[in-house]
mmCIF file of C-alpha atoms in Angstrom:
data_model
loop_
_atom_site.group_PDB
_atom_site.id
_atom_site.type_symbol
_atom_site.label_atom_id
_atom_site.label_comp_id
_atom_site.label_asym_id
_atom_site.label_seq_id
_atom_site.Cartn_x
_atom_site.Cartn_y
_atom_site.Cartn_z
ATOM 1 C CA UNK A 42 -44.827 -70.568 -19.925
ATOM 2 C CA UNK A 43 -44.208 -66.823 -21.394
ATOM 3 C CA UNK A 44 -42.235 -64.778 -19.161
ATOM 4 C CA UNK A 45 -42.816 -60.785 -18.665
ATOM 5 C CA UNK A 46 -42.396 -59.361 -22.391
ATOM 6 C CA UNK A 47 -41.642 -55.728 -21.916
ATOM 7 C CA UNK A 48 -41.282 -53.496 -25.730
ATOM 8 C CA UNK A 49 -39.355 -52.357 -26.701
ATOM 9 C CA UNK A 50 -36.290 -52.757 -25.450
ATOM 10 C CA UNK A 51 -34.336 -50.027 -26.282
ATOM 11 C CA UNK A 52 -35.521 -46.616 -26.916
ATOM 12 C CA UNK A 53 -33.585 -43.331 -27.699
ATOM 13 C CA UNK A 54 -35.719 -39.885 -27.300
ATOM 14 C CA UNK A 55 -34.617 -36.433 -26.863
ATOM 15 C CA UNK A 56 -35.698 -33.773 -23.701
ATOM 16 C CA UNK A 57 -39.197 -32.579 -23.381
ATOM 17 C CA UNK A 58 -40.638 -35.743 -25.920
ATOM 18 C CA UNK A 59 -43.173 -38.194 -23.720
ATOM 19 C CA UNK A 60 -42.840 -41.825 -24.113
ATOM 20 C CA UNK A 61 -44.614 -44.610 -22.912
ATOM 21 C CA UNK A 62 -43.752 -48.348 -22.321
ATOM 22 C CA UNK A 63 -45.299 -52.094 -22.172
ATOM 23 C CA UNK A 64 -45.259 -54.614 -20.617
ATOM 24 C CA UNK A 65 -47.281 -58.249 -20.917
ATOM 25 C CA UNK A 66 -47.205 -59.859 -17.276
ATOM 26 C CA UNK A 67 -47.054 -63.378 -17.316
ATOM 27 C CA UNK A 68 -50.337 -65.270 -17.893
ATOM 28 C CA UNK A 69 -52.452 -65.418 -14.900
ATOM 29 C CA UNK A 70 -50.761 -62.574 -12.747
ATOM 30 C CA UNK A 71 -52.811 -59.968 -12.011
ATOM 31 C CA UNK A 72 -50.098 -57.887 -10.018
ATOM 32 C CA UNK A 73 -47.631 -55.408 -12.176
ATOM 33 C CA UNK A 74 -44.937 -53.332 -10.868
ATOM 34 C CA UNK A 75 -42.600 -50.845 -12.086
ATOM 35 C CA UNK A 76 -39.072 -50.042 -11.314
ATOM 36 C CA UNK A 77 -36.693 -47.597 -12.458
ATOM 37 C CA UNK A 78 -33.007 -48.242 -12.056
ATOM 38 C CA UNK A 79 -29.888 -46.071 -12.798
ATOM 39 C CA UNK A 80 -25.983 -46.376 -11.351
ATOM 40 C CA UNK A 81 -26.721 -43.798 -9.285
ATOM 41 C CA UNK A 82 -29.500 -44.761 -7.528
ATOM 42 C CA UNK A 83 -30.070 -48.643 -7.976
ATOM 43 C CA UNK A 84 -33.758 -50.426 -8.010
ATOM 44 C CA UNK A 85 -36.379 -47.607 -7.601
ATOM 45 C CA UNK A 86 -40.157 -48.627 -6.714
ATOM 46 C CA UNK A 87 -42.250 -46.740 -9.980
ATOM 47 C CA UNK A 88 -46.124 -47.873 -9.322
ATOM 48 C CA UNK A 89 -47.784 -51.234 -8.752
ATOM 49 C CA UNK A 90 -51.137 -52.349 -10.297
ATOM 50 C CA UNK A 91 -53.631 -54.988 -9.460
ATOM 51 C CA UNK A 92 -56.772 -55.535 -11.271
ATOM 52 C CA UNK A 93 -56.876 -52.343 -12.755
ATOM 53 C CA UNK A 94 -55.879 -50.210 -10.068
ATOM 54 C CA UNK A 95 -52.560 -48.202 -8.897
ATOM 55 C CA UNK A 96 -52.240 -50.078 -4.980
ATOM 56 C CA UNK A 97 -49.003 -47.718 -4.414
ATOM 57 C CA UNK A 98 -47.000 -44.828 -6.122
ATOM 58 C CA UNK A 99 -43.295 -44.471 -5.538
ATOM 59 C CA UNK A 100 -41.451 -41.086 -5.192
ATOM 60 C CA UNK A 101 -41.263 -39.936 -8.838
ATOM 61 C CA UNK A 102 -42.964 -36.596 -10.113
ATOM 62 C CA UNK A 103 -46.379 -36.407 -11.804
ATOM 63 C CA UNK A 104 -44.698 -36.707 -15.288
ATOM 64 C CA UNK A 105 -44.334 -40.823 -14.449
ATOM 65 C CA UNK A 106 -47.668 -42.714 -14.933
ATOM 66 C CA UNK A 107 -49.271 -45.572 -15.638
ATOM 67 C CA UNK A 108 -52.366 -47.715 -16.055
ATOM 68 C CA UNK A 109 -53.340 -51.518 -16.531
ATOM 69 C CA UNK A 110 -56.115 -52.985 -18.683
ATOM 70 C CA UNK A 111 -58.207 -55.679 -17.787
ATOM 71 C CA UNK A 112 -56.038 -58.114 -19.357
ATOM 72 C CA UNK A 113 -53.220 -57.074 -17.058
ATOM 73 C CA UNK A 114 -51.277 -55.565 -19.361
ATOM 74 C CA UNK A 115 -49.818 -52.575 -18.213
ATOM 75 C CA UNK A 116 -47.948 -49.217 -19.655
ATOM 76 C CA UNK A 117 -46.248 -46.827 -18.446
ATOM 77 C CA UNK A 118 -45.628 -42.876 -19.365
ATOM 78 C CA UNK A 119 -43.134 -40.581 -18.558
ATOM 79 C CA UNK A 120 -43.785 -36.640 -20.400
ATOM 80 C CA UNK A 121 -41.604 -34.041 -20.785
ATOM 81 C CA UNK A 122 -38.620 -36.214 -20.627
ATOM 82 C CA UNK A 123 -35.516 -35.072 -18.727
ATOM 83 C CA UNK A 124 -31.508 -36.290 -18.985
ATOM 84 C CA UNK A 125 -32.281 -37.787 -15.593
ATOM 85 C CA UNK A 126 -35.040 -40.039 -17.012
ATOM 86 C CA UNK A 127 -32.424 -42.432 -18.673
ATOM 87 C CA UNK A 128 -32.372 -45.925 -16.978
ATOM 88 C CA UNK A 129 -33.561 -49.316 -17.473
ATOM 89 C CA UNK A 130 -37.087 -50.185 -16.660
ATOM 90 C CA UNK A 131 -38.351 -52.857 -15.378
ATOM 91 C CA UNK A 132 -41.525 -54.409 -15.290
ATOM 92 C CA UNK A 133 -42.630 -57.372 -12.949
ATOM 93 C CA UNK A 134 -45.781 -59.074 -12.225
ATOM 94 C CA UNK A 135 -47.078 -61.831 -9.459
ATOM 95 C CA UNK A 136 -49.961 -63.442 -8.370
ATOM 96 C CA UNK A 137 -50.430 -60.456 -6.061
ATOM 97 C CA UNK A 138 -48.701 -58.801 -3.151
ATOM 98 C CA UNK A 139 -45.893 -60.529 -1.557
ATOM 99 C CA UNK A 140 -45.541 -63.373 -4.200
ATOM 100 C CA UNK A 141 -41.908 -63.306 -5.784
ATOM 101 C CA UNK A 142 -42.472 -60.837 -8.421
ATOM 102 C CA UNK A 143 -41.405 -62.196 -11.989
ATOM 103 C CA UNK A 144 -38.912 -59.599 -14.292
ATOM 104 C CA UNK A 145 -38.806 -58.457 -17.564
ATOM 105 C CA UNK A 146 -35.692 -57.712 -19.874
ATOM 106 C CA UNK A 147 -36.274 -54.283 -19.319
ATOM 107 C CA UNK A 148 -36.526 -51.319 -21.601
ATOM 108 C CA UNK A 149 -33.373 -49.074 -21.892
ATOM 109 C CA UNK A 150 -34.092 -45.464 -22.273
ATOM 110 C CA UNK A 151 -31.966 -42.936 -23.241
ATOM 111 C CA UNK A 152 -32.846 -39.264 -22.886
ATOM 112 C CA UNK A 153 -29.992 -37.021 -25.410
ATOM 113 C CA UNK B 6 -37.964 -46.446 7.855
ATOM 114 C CA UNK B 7 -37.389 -48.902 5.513
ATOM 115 C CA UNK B 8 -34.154 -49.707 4.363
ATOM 116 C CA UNK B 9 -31.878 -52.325 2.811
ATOM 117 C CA UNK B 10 -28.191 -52.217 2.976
ATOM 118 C CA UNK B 11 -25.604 -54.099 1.203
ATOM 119 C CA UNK B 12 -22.552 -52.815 2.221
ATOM 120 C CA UNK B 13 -19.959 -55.011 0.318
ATOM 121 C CA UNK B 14 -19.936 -53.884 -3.193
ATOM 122 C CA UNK B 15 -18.068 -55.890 -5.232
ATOM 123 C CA UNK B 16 -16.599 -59.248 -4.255
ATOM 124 C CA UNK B 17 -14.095 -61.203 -6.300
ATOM 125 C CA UNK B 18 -13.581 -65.094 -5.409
ATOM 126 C CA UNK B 19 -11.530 -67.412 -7.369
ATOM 127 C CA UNK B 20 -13.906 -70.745 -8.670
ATOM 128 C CA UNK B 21 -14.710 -73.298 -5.861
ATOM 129 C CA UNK B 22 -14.311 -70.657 -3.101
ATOM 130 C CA UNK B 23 -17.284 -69.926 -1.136
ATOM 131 C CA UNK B 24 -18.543 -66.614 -0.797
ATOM 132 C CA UNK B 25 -21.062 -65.072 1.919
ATOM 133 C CA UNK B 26 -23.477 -61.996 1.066
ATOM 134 C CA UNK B 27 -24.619 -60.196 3.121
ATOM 135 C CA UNK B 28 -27.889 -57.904 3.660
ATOM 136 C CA UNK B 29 -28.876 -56.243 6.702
ATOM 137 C CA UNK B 30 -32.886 -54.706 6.367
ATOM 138 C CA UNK B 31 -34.534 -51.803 8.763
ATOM 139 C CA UNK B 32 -38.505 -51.960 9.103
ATOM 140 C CA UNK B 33 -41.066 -51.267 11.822
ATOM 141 C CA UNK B 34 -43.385 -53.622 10.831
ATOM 142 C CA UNK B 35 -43.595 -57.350 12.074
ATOM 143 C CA UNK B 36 -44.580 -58.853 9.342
ATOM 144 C CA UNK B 37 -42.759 -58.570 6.420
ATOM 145 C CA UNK B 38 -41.065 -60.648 3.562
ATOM 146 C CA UNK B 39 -37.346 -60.895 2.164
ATOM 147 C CA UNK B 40 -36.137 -62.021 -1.005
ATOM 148 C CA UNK B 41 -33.035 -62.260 -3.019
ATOM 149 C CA UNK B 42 -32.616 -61.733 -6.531
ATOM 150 C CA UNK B 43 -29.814 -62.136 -9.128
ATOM 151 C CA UNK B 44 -29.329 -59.476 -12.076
ATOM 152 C CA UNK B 45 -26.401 -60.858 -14.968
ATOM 153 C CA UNK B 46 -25.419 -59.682 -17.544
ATOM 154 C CA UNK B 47 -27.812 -59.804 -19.642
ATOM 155 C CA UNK B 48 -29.949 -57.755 -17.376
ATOM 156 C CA UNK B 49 -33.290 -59.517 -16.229
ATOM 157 C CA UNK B 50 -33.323 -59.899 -12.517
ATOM 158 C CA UNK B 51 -33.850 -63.185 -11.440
ATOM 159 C CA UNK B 52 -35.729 -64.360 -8.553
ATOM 160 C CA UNK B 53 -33.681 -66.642 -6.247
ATOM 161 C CA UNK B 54 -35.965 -66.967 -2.662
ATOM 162 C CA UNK B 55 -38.794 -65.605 -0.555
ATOM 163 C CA UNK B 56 -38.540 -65.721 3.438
ATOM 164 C CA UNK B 57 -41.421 -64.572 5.547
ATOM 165 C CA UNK B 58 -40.520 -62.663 8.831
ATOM 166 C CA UNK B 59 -42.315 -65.456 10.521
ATOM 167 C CA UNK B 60 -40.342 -68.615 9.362
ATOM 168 C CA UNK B 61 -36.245 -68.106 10.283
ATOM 169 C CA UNK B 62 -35.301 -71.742 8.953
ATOM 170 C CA UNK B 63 -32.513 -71.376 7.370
ATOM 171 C CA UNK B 64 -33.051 -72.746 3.381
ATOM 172 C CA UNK B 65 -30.558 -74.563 1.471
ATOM 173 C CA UNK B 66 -30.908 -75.102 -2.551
ATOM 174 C CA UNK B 67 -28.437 -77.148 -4.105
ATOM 175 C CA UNK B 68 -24.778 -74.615 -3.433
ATOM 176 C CA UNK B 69 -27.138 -72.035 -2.237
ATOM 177 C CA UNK B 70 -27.710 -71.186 1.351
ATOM 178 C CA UNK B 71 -29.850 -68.451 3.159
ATOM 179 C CA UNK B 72 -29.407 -67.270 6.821
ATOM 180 C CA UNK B 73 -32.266 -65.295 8.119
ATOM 181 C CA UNK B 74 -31.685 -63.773 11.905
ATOM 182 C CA UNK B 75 -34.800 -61.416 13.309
ATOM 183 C CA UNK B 76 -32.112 -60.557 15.952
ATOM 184 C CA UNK B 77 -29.701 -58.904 13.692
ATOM 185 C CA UNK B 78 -32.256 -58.328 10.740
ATOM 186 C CA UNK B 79 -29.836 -60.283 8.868
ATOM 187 C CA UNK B 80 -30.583 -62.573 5.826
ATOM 188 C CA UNK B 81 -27.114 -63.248 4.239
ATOM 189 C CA UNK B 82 -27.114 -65.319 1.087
ATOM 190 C CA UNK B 83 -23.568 -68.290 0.779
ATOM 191 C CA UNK B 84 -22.695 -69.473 -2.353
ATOM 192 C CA UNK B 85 -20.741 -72.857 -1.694
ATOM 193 C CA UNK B 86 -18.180 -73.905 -4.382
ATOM 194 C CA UNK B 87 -18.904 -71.098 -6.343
ATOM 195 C CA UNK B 88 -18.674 -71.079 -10.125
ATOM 196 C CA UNK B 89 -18.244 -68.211 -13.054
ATOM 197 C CA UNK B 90 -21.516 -68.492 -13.799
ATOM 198 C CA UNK B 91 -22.582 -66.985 -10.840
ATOM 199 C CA UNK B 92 -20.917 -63.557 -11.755
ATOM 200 C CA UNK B 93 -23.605 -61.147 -11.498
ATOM 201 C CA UNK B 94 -25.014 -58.754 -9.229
ATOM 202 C CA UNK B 95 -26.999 -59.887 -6.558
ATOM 203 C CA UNK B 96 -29.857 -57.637 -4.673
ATOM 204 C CA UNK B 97 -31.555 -58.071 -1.667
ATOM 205 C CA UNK B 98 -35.352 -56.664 -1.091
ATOM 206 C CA UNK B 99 -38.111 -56.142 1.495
ATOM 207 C CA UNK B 100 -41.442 -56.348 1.296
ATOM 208 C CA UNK B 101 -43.809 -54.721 4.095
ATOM 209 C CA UNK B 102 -46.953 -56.710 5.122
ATOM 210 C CA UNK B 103 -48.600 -52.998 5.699
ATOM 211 C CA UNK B 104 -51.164 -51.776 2.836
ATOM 212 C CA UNK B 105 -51.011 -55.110 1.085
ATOM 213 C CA UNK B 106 -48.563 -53.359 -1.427
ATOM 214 C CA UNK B 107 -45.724 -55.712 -3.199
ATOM 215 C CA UNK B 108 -43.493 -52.499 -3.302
ATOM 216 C CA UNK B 109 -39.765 -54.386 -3.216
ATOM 217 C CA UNK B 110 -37.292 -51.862 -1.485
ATOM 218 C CA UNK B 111 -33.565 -53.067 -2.593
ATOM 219 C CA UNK B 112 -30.567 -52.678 -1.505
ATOM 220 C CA UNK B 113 -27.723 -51.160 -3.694
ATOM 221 C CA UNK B 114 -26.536 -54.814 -4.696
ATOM 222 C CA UNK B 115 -23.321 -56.613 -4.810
ATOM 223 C CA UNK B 116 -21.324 -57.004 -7.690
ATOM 224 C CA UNK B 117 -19.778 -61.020 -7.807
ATOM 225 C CA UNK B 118 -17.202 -61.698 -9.892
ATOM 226 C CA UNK B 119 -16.177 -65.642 -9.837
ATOM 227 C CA UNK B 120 -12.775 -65.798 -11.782
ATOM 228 C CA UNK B 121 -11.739 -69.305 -13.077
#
């Protein structure tokens, strides 16, 4: 069975470009969530989806979004990119809420 | 508030010891779920086990242990006989039953490193 598949997986972009990530959840979960994570501040909560809709929105500014399609495939967007925006991200999906959620590699971002 | 802490950072063990992490969580809710994952090298973080705030059996798998006490909202993870392939950092995450969200809130993780 096909883990999460998150592309790509390492990106390099400069301040004030957008850039927007993917991620394939596992076949038959419907949930996808979002981290962020960085030295300084570990494992930040990003969004979490579920049939379509956002369910919950961490504490990031309106420049972080995201959306899934009805195949559960989700992306995510982050605009005007700051120096602060590098980290990994992480995608993970489950059956739905509660159920161990299920990691991807992660994308690497670097902001220079 | 909702909070997990790991307060040991790192930990270094020599192969075979045993090693104890632990993680101490802060919620208001009742219901509420705890799990442990495991992040090596190579990034992905792995899930290891789910407990629900209802069920404080402790769970053994093979040289891993969990110990989950409501009374010191305490769910430390033992490695028995540990082994170099268990270097990696390890996180610990809660789950609140309220809203029906999956929103994992970790704690800062703790760096093992299992020398031979």
């Amino acid at each position: 069975k096909a883990g999460v598949t998150q592309t790509p997986r390492y990106l390099i972009k400069t301040r004030g470009q957008q850039v927007t990530l993917s991620c394939s959840p596992i076949s038959g979960h419907r949930s996808v969530s979002w981290y962020q994570q960085t030295p300084g501040q570990g494992l930040q909560f990003l969004f979490e989806y579920f049939s379509e809709t956002q369910r919950n929105k961490g504490n990031f500014p309106g420049r972080f979004s995201g959306r899934q399609f009805s195949n559960s495939r989700s992306e995510m967007n982050v605009s005007t990119l700051e120096l602060g925006d590098s980290a990994l991200y992480l995608c993970a999906s489950s059956l739905g809420p509660h159920q161990p959620q299920h990691f991807g590699d992660g994308t690497r971002l670097s902001i220079l | 508030a909702q909070k997990v802490t790991q307060a040991q950072t790192e930990i270094s063990v020599v192969e075979k010891e045993d090693v104890t992490l632990d993680c101490v969580y802060e919620t208001r809710d009742t219901t509420y779920y705890l799990f442990w994952y495991k992040q090596p090298p190579s990034g992905e973080l792995v899930f290891l086990i789910r407990r629900n705030s209802f069920d404080e059996q402790n769970e053994i798998s093979g040289r891993y242990s969990w110990n989950f006490q409501k009374s010191t909202s305490s769910f430390n993870f033992t490695i028995t006989a540990s082994q170099v392939v268990d270097s990696a950092v390890y996180f610990c995450a809660l789950s609140e039953a309220a809203g029906n969200t999956g929103k994992l809130i970790f704690g800062q993780g703790t760096t093992l490193q299992v020398k031979p």
